[in-house]
Amino acid sequence: MPEDNTVDPHLRRPGRGALSNGAGRYETLCRRFESDGWHREPDDTVLRTEVTQERPRSIISYNKSPDLGFDRSINPYRGCEHGCIYCFARPSHAWLGMSAGLDFETRLVARPNAPAVLEAELRKPSYTPAMIAIGTNTDAYQPIEKTHKIMRACLKVLQRFNHPVGIVTKGALVERDIDILADMASRGLSRVGISLTTLDADLSRRMEPRAPSPKRRLQTIERLTRAGIPVRVLTSPLIPGLTDHELEGMLEAAKKAGAQSASWVMLRLPLEVSDLFQDWLSTHYPDRAPRVMGLLRDMHGGKPYSSDWHKRMRGEGHYAQIIANRFRRATRSLNIEQRLPDLRTDLFKRPPEKGDQLNLFG
């Protein structure tokens, strides 16, 4: 791996996934660290998380992707402190003029007015309800949610409107909101997907340094299930030659914890993620790197990644088919569904606002 010159070599980076901090693809200048020779205090030698605020005018994002099972989502935060090296959302930081590398996991953006904006959008007469997905880009239950509580406030809005919500997370903090999610689940309005990428605690710590351990995520599945909340395990991303041998073991552990359904997605390396992941792989698992990248290229027409619809999530070819067959066989053996029932939309109702005239006839 070439020597990185984008970060101070003396800067300690505990619990960080990326090894570099190159300029975003829209920046006109590149980055290079040069020491000024000044003495630095010990506290200045640790890379710390910074959180700024953004006040968006809209919060519901719509998509028309044929690869996704939802058409709308919300994101309370930009960037993610979990630091997962494989995260396909990393390139989104370029829109902010920041790096997909260390910036993505250390320079975060909170959106404190998201709950109010969400309520305003749900109140529009033209709005038609359908499941809102949360956590499909960056994790709403990353560590800063413990302080900012934006996700919980958004859930309260959805609860009052009887609006369906599907959540994807690695964060054990989702257990804090069991009171809301269980109430909504009792009316067919909520479900949670827990991402489980490996059962190897050491690999997890290297690959997703600030996310809960695999054991802790299985405990979260158990606690959510016990509360009556439908849970799907996402064995995603599967990394060929590194984690894919664990597929059956992850499914079995998740089923034992109470997961009702399961899904899988192959590792995706769009834009800046490709170089970031390959640098990480060469550093931590140099003996595996040629096989991992060789298998990925075999599944994407000779490239590390292809963004073609219907192919980008799982690749194609012999190896991709083997994984699909193994997944199908394992879920059938364990009696795990490949999808959960659709959430209800017929209960959606705009609650009265202060000052609204009451309906005397019910």
CSV table of C-alpha atoms in Angstrom, one decimal:
chain,number,residue,atom,x,y,z
A,1,MET,CA,0.0,0.0,0.0
A,2,PRO,CA,1.4,3.4,-0.9
A,3,GLU,CA,2.3,5.7,2.0
A,4,ASP,CA,-0.6,8.0,2.9
A,5,ASN,CA,0.1,11.7,3.1
A,6,THR,CA,-3.4,13.0,3.7
A,7,VAL,CA,-3.3,12.6,7.5
A,8,ASP,CA,-0.9,13.6,10.2
A,9,PRO,CA,1.2,10.4,10.9
A,10,HIS,CA,1.4,11.3,14.6
A,11,LEU,CA,-2.4,11.7,14.9
A,12,ARG,CA,-3.9,8.8,16.9
A,13,ARG,CA,-7.0,7.4,15.4
A,14,PRO,CA,-8.6,4.9,17.9
A,15,GLY,CA,-11.7,3.3,16.6
A,16,ARG,CA,-11.6,4.6,13.1
A,17,GLY,CA,-12.1,2.5,10.0
A,18,ALA,CA,-10.6,4.5,7.1
A,19,LEU,CA,-6.8,4.8,6.8
A,20,SER,CA,-6.8,8.0,4.8
A,21,ASN,CA,-8.6,11.3,4.2
A,22,GLY,CA,-8.2,12.1,0.5
A,23,ALA,CA,-10.1,15.0,-1.1
A,24,GLY,CA,-13.7,14.5,-2.2
A,25,ARG,CA,-14.3,14.0,-5.9
A,26,TYR,CA,-15.8,17.4,-6.3
A,27,GLU,CA,-12.9,19.3,-4.7
A,28,THR,CA,-10.6,21.2,-7.0
A,29,LEU,CA,-7.5,20.8,-4.7
A,30,CYS,CA,-5.9,17.7,-3.3
A,31,ARG,CA,-4.8,17.2,0.3
A,32,ARG,CA,-1.4,16.7,1.7
A,33,PHE,CA,-0.2,16.9,5.3
A,34,GLU,CA,2.8,19.0,6.1
A,35,SER,CA,4.0,19.5,9.7
A,36,ASP,CA,4.4,23.1,10.8
A,37,GLY,CA,6.9,22.1,13.5
A,38,TRP,CA,4.9,23.5,16.4
A,39,HIS,CA,4.6,21.6,19.7
A,40,ARG,CA,1.2,20.0,20.1
A,41,GLU,CA,-0.6,19.2,23.4
A,42,PRO,CA,-1.5,15.5,24.0
A,43,ASP,CA,-5.2,16.2,23.5
A,44,ASP,CA,-4.5,17.6,20.0
A,45,THR,CA,-3.0,14.3,18.9
A,46,VAL,CA,-6.3,12.3,18.9
A,47,LEU,CA,-8.7,12.5,16.0
A,48,ARG,CA,-12.0,13.4,17.6
A,49,THR,CA,-15.6,13.4,16.4
A,50,GLU,CA,-17.0,16.8,15.4
A,51,VAL,CA,-20.7,17.4,15.0
A,52,THR,CA,-22.2,20.4,13.2
A,53,GLN,CA,-25.9,21.2,12.5
A,54,GLU,CA,-27.9,21.4,9.3
A,55,ARG,CA,-31.5,22.6,9.0
A,56,PRO,CA,-33.0,21.0,5.9
A,57,ARG,CA,-36.1,22.3,4.3
A,58,SER,CA,-37.2,18.8,3.4
A,59,ILE,CA,-36.4,15.5,5.0
A,60,ILE,CA,-38.2,12.7,3.0
A,61,SER,CA,-36.0,11.6,0.1
A,62,TYR,CA,-37.7,9.7,-2.7
A,63,ASN,CA,-36.1,7.1,-5.0
A,64,LYS,CA,-37.2,5.1,-8.0
A,65,SER,CA,-34.6,2.3,-7.7
A,66,PRO,CA,-35.8,-1.1,-8.9
A,67,ASP,CA,-33.3,-2.7,-6.5
A,68,LEU,CA,-34.9,-1.3,-3.3
A,69,GLY,CA,-38.1,-2.3,-1.5
A,70,PHE,CA,-39.1,1.2,-0.6
A,71,ASP,CA,-39.5,4.5,-2.4
A,72,ARG,CA,-38.8,7.0,0.5
A,73,SER,CA,-36.4,7.4,3.4
A,74,ILE,CA,-35.2,9.9,6.0
A,75,ASN,CA,-31.7,10.4,7.4
A,76,PRO,CA,-31.4,12.3,10.7
A,77,TYR,CA,-27.6,12.4,10.3
A,78,ARG,CA,-25.0,12.8,7.6
A,79,GLY,CA,-21.8,10.7,8.1
A,80,CYS,CA,-21.6,7.8,10.5
A,81,GLU,CA,-19.3,7.3,13.5
A,82,HIS,CA,-19.5,3.5,13.3
A,83,GLY,CA,-16.7,3.8,10.7
A,84,CYS,CA,-17.6,0.7,8.7
A,85,ILE,CA,-14.9,0.6,6.0
A,86,TYR,CA,-17.2,-0.9,3.4
A,87,CYS,CA,-20.1,1.6,3.8
A,88,PHE,CA,-21.5,2.5,0.4
A,89,ALA,CA,-22.8,5.8,1.8
A,90,ARG,CA,-19.2,7.2,2.2
A,91,PRO,CA,-19.2,8.9,-1.2
A,92,SER,CA,-22.2,11.1,-0.1
A,93,HIS,CA,-19.8,13.2,2.0
A,94,ALA,CA,-18.3,14.5,-1.2
A,95,TRP,CA,-21.5,16.6,-1.6
A,96,LEU,CA,-20.5,18.4,1.6
A,97,GLY,CA,-17.0,19.2,0.3
A,98,MET,CA,-15.5,16.5,2.6
A,99,SER,CA,-13.7,13.3,2.3
A,100,ALA,CA,-15.3,9.8,2.1
A,101,GLY,CA,-12.4,8.7,4.3
A,102,LEU,CA,-11.9,9.8,7.9
A,103,ASP,CA,-14.1,12.9,7.4
A,104,PHE,CA,-17.1,10.6,6.9
A,105,GLU,CA,-16.7,9.0,10.3
A,106,THR,CA,-15.4,12.1,12.3
A,107,ARG,CA,-17.1,15.2,10.8
A,108,LEU,CA,-20.8,14.4,11.3
A,109,VAL,CA,-23.9,16.5,10.6
A,110,ALA,CA,-26.9,16.4,12.8
A,111,ARG,CA,-30.3,17.6,11.5
A,112,PRO,CA,-32.2,18.8,14.7
A,113,ASN,CA,-35.2,20.1,12.9
A,114,ALA,CA,-35.8,16.8,11.1
A,115,PRO,CA,-38.9,15.9,13.3
A,116,ALA,CA,-40.6,19.2,12.7
A,117,VAL,CA,-39.9,19.1,9.0
A,118,LEU,CA,-41.1,15.5,8.8
A,119,GLU,CA,-44.4,16.4,10.5
A,120,ALA,CA,-44.9,19.3,8.1
A,121,GLU,CA,-44.4,17.0,5.1
A,122,LEU,CA,-46.8,14.4,6.5
A,123,ARG,CA,-49.4,17.1,6.9
A,124,LYS,CA,-49.4,18.1,3.3
A,125,PRO,CA,-52.8,17.2,1.7
A,126,SER,CA,-50.9,15.7,-1.3
A,127,TYR,CA,-49.0,13.2,0.9
A,128,THR,CA,-49.8,9.6,0.4
A,129,PRO,CA,-48.4,7.2,3.1
A,130,ALA,CA,-46.0,4.3,2.3
A,131,MET,CA,-43.3,2.8,4.5
A,132,ILE,CA,-40.5,5.2,5.4
A,133,ALA,CA,-37.1,3.6,5.6
A,134,ILE,CA,-34.6,4.9,8.1
A,135,GLY,CA,-30.9,3.8,8.3
A,136,THR,CA,-30.6,2.8,4.6
A,137,ASN,CA,-27.8,5.4,4.1
A,138,THR,CA,-26.3,6.3,7.5
A,139,ASP,CA,-27.2,4.7,10.8
A,140,ALA,CA,-29.7,6.7,12.8
A,141,TYR,CA,-28.6,4.8,15.9
A,142,GLN,CA,-24.9,5.8,15.7
A,143,PRO,CA,-23.3,7.0,19.0
A,144,ILE,CA,-24.3,10.7,18.6
A,145,GLU,CA,-28.0,9.8,18.7
A,146,LYS,CA,-27.6,9.1,22.4
A,147,THR,CA,-27.1,12.9,22.9
A,148,HIS,CA,-29.1,14.4,20.0
A,149,LYS,CA,-32.1,12.1,20.2
A,150,ILE,CA,-33.3,13.2,16.7
A,151,MET,CA,-34.2,9.6,15.7
A,152,ARG,CA,-36.4,9.2,18.8
A,153,ALA,CA,-38.2,12.5,18.0
A,154,CYS,CA,-38.8,11.4,14.4
A,155,LEU,CA,-40.3,8.1,15.7
A,156,LYS,CA,-42.7,10.0,17.9
A,157,VAL,CA,-43.9,11.9,14.9
A,158,LEU,CA,-44.5,8.7,13.0
A,159,GLN,CA,-46.2,7.1,15.9
A,160,ARG,CA,-48.7,10.0,16.2
A,161,PHE,CA,-49.5,9.8,12.5
A,162,ASN,CA,-49.8,6.0,12.5
A,163,HIS,CA,-47.2,6.0,9.8
A,164,PRO,CA,-45.3,2.8,8.9
A,165,VAL,CA,-41.5,2.7,9.4
A,166,GLY,CA,-38.8,0.2,8.6
A,167,ILE,CA,-35.4,0.6,10.3
A,168,VAL,CA,-32.0,-0.8,9.5
A,169,THR,CA,-29.3,-0.5,12.1
A,170,LYS,CA,-26.3,-1.9,13.8
A,171,GLY,CA,-26.8,0.2,16.9
A,172,ALA,CA,-27.9,-1.3,20.2
A,173,LEU,CA,-29.4,2.1,21.0
A,174,VAL,CA,-32.5,1.0,19.1
A,175,GLU,CA,-33.4,-0.8,22.3
A,176,ARG,CA,-34.0,2.6,23.9
A,177,ASP,CA,-37.0,3.1,21.6
A,178,ILE,CA,-38.6,-0.3,22.2
A,179,ASP,CA,-41.5,1.5,23.9
A,180,ILE,CA,-42.4,3.3,20.7
A,181,LEU,CA,-41.5,0.5,18.2
A,182,ALA,CA,-43.4,-2.1,20.2
A,183,ASP,CA,-46.5,0.1,20.3
A,184,MET,CA,-46.3,0.6,16.5
A,185,ALA,CA,-45.6,-3.0,15.9
A,186,SER,CA,-48.7,-4.0,17.7
A,187,ARG,CA,-50.6,-2.2,14.9
A,188,GLY,CA,-48.5,-3.5,12.1
A,189,LEU,CA,-46.5,-0.2,11.7
A,190,SER,CA,-42.9,-1.0,12.5
A,191,ARG,CA,-40.1,-3.5,11.8
A,192,VAL,CA,-36.4,-3.5,12.3
A,193,GLY,CA,-33.5,-4.9,10.3
A,194,ILE,CA,-30.3,-5.7,12.2
A,195,SER,CA,-27.1,-5.8,10.1
A,196,LEU,CA,-24.8,-8.7,11.0
A,197,THR,CA,-21.7,-8.9,8.9
A,198,THR,CA,-19.6,-11.5,10.8
A,199,LEU,CA,-19.6,-13.5,14.0
A,200,ASP,CA,-15.8,-12.8,14.5
A,201,ALA,CA,-15.4,-10.1,17.1
A,202,ASP,CA,-11.9,-9.2,16.0
A,203,LEU,CA,-12.8,-8.9,12.4
A,204,SER,CA,-15.8,-6.8,13.3
A,205,ARG,CA,-13.7,-4.5,15.5
A,206,ARG,CA,-11.3,-3.8,12.5
A,207,MET,CA,-14.0,-3.6,9.9
A,208,GLU,CA,-16.7,-1.6,11.7
A,209,PRO,CA,-14.8,-0.2,14.7
A,210,ARG,CA,-17.5,1.8,16.6
A,211,ALA,CA,-20.4,-0.5,15.9
A,212,PRO,CA,-21.6,-3.0,18.6
A,213,SER,CA,-20.0,-6.4,18.6
A,214,PRO,CA,-21.7,-9.3,16.8
A,215,LYS,CA,-22.7,-10.8,20.2
A,216,ARG,CA,-24.3,-7.5,21.2
A,217,ARG,CA,-26.3,-7.3,17.9
A,218,LEU,CA,-27.7,-10.8,18.4
A,219,GLN,CA,-28.8,-9.6,21.9
A,220,THR,CA,-30.5,-6.7,20.3
A,221,ILE,CA,-32.4,-9.1,18.0
A,222,GLU,CA,-33.5,-11.1,21.0
A,223,ARG,CA,-34.7,-8.1,22.9
A,224,LEU,CA,-36.6,-6.6,20.0
A,225,THR,CA,-38.2,-9.9,19.2
A,226,ARG,CA,-39.2,-10.4,22.8
A,227,ALA,CA,-41.0,-7.0,22.7
A,228,GLY,CA,-43.1,-8.1,19.7
A,229,ILE,CA,-41.2,-6.2,17.1
A,230,PRO,CA,-40.6,-8.0,13.8
A,231,VAL,CA,-36.9,-8.4,13.1
A,232,ARG,CA,-35.0,-9.2,9.9
A,233,VAL,CA,-31.3,-10.0,9.9
A,234,LEU,CA,-29.3,-8.5,7.1
A,235,THR,CA,-26.2,-10.7,6.5
A,236,SER,CA,-24.8,-7.7,4.6
A,237,PRO,CA,-22.5,-7.0,3.1
A,238,LEU,CA,-21.1,-10.4,2.4
A,239,ILE,CA,-17.4,-10.1,1.5
A,240,PRO,CA,-16.3,-12.9,-0.7
A,241,GLY,CA,-13.2,-14.7,0.6
A,242,LEU,CA,-13.4,-12.9,3.9
A,243,THR,CA,-16.9,-13.3,5.5
A,244,ASP,CA,-19.0,-15.3,3.1
A,245,HIS,CA,-18.0,-18.6,4.7
A,246,GLU,CA,-19.9,-17.4,7.8
A,247,LEU,CA,-23.3,-17.1,6.0
A,248,GLU,CA,-24.9,-20.2,7.4
A,249,GLY,CA,-23.5,-19.6,10.9
A,250,MET,CA,-24.9,-16.0,11.0
A,251,LEU,CA,-28.3,-17.1,9.8
A,252,GLU,CA,-28.4,-19.8,12.5
A,253,ALA,CA,-27.3,-17.4,15.2
A,254,ALA,CA,-29.9,-14.8,14.2
A,255,LYS,CA,-32.7,-17.4,14.0
A,256,LYS,CA,-31.8,-18.6,17.5
A,257,ALA,CA,-32.0,-15.0,18.7
A,258,GLY,CA,-35.5,-14.6,17.2
A,259,ALA,CA,-35.1,-13.1,13.7
A,260,GLN,CA,-38.1,-13.9,11.6
A,261,SER,CA,-36.6,-13.1,8.2
A,262,ALA,CA,-33.3,-12.6,6.5
A,263,SER,CA,-31.7,-11.0,3.4
A,264,TRP,CA,-28.2,-10.6,1.9
A,265,VAL,CA,-26.3,-8.2,-0.2
A,266,MET,CA,-22.8,-8.6,-1.7
A,267,LEU,CA,-20.1,-6.1,-0.9
A,268,ARG,CA,-20.5,-2.9,-3.0
A,269,LEU,CA,-17.5,-0.6,-3.7
A,270,PRO,CA,-18.9,2.5,-5.4
A,271,LEU,CA,-16.6,5.5,-6.2
A,272,GLU,CA,-14.2,6.3,-3.3
A,273,VAL,CA,-15.2,3.2,-1.3
A,274,SER,CA,-13.2,1.0,-3.7
A,275,ASP,CA,-9.8,2.5,-2.8
A,276,LEU,CA,-10.6,2.9,0.8
A,277,PHE,CA,-11.6,-0.7,1.2
A,278,GLN,CA,-8.7,-2.0,-0.8
A,279,ASP,CA,-6.2,0.0,1.3
A,280,TRP,CA,-7.9,-1.4,4.5
A,281,LEU,CA,-7.9,-5.0,3.1
A,282,SER,CA,-4.2,-4.8,2.1
A,283,THR,CA,-3.3,-3.5,5.5
A,284,HIS,CA,-5.3,-5.8,7.7
A,285,TYR,CA,-5.6,-9.0,5.6
A,286,PRO,CA,-2.9,-8.9,2.9
A,287,ASP,CA,-3.0,-12.6,2.4
A,288,ARG,CA,-6.8,-12.4,1.6
A,289,ALA,CA,-6.7,-9.3,-0.6
A,290,PRO,CA,-6.0,-11.0,-4.0
A,291,ARG,CA,-8.8,-13.6,-3.6
A,292,VAL,CA,-11.3,-11.0,-2.3
A,293,MET,CA,-10.8,-8.6,-5.1
A,294,GLY,CA,-10.5,-11.4,-7.7
A,295,LEU,CA,-13.9,-12.7,-6.7
A,296,LEU,CA,-15.5,-9.3,-6.8
A,297,ARG,CA,-14.1,-8.6,-10.2
A,298,ASP,CA,-15.4,-11.9,-11.4
A,299,MET,CA,-18.9,-10.9,-10.3
A,300,HIS,CA,-18.7,-7.4,-11.9
A,301,GLY,CA,-17.4,-7.9,-15.3
A,302,GLY,CA,-13.7,-7.5,-14.4
A,303,LYS,CA,-14.3,-4.4,-12.3
A,304,PRO,CA,-14.4,-4.0,-8.5
A,305,TYR,CA,-17.9,-2.8,-8.8
A,306,SER,CA,-20.7,-2.3,-11.3
A,307,SER,CA,-23.7,0.0,-10.6
A,308,ASP,CA,-26.0,-1.7,-13.1
A,309,TRP,CA,-29.6,-2.1,-11.9
A,310,HIS,CA,-30.5,-5.6,-10.8
A,311,LYS,CA,-26.8,-6.6,-10.6
A,312,ARG,CA,-25.1,-4.2,-8.2
A,313,MET,CA,-26.5,-5.7,-5.0
A,314,ARG,CA,-25.4,-9.3,-5.6
A,315,GLY,CA,-23.2,-9.4,-8.7
A,316,GLU,CA,-23.6,-12.1,-11.3
A,317,GLY,CA,-21.8,-15.2,-12.4
A,318,HIS,CA,-20.9,-18.5,-10.9
A,319,TYR,CA,-19.8,-17.4,-7.4
A,320,ALA,CA,-22.7,-15.0,-7.0
A,321,GLN,CA,-25.0,-17.9,-7.8
A,322,ILE,CA,-23.3,-20.2,-5.3
A,323,ILE,CA,-23.9,-17.6,-2.5
A,324,ALA,CA,-27.6,-17.2,-3.6
A,325,ASN,CA,-28.1,-21.0,-3.5
A,326,ARG,CA,-26.4,-21.3,-0.1
A,327,PHE,CA,-28.6,-18.5,1.3
A,328,ARG,CA,-31.8,-20.1,-0.1
A,329,ARG,CA,-30.9,-23.5,1.2
A,330,ALA,CA,-30.0,-22.2,4.7
A,331,THR,CA,-33.1,-20.1,5.1
A,332,ARG,CA,-35.3,-23.0,4.0
A,333,SER,CA,-33.6,-25.3,6.5
A,334,LEU,CA,-33.9,-22.8,9.3
A,335,ASN,CA,-37.5,-21.8,8.4
A,336,ILE,CA,-36.6,-18.2,8.0
A,337,GLU,CA,-38.7,-16.1,5.7
A,338,GLN,CA,-37.0,-14.0,3.0
A,339,ARG,CA,-39.3,-11.1,3.6
A,340,LEU,CA,-41.6,-9.8,6.3
A,341,PRO,CA,-45.3,-8.9,5.8
A,342,ASP,CA,-46.0,-5.5,4.4
A,343,LEU,CA,-46.6,-2.8,7.0
A,344,ARG,CA,-50.0,-1.2,7.2
A,345,THR,CA,-50.8,2.2,5.6
A,346,ASP,CA,-54.6,2.2,6.2
A,347,LEU,CA,-54.2,3.5,9.7
A,348,PHE,CA,-52.5,6.7,8.7
A,349,LYS,CA,-54.2,9.8,10.1
A,350,ARG,CA,-53.1,13.4,10.6
A,351,PRO,CA,-53.6,14.2,14.3
A,352,PRO,CA,-55.4,17.5,15.0
A,353,GLU,CA,-53.2,20.6,15.5
A,354,LYS,CA,-53.7,23.1,18.2
A,355,GLY,CA,-56.5,25.4,17.1
A,356,ASP,CA,-58.1,23.0,14.7
A,357,GLN,CA,-61.9,22.9,14.7
A,358,LEU,CA,-63.2,19.6,16.1
A,359,ASN,CA,-65.5,17.4,14.1
A,360,LEU,CA,-68.8,17.4,16.0
A,361,PHE,CA,-70.1,14.3,14.1
A,362,GLY,CA,-67.1,12.0,14.8
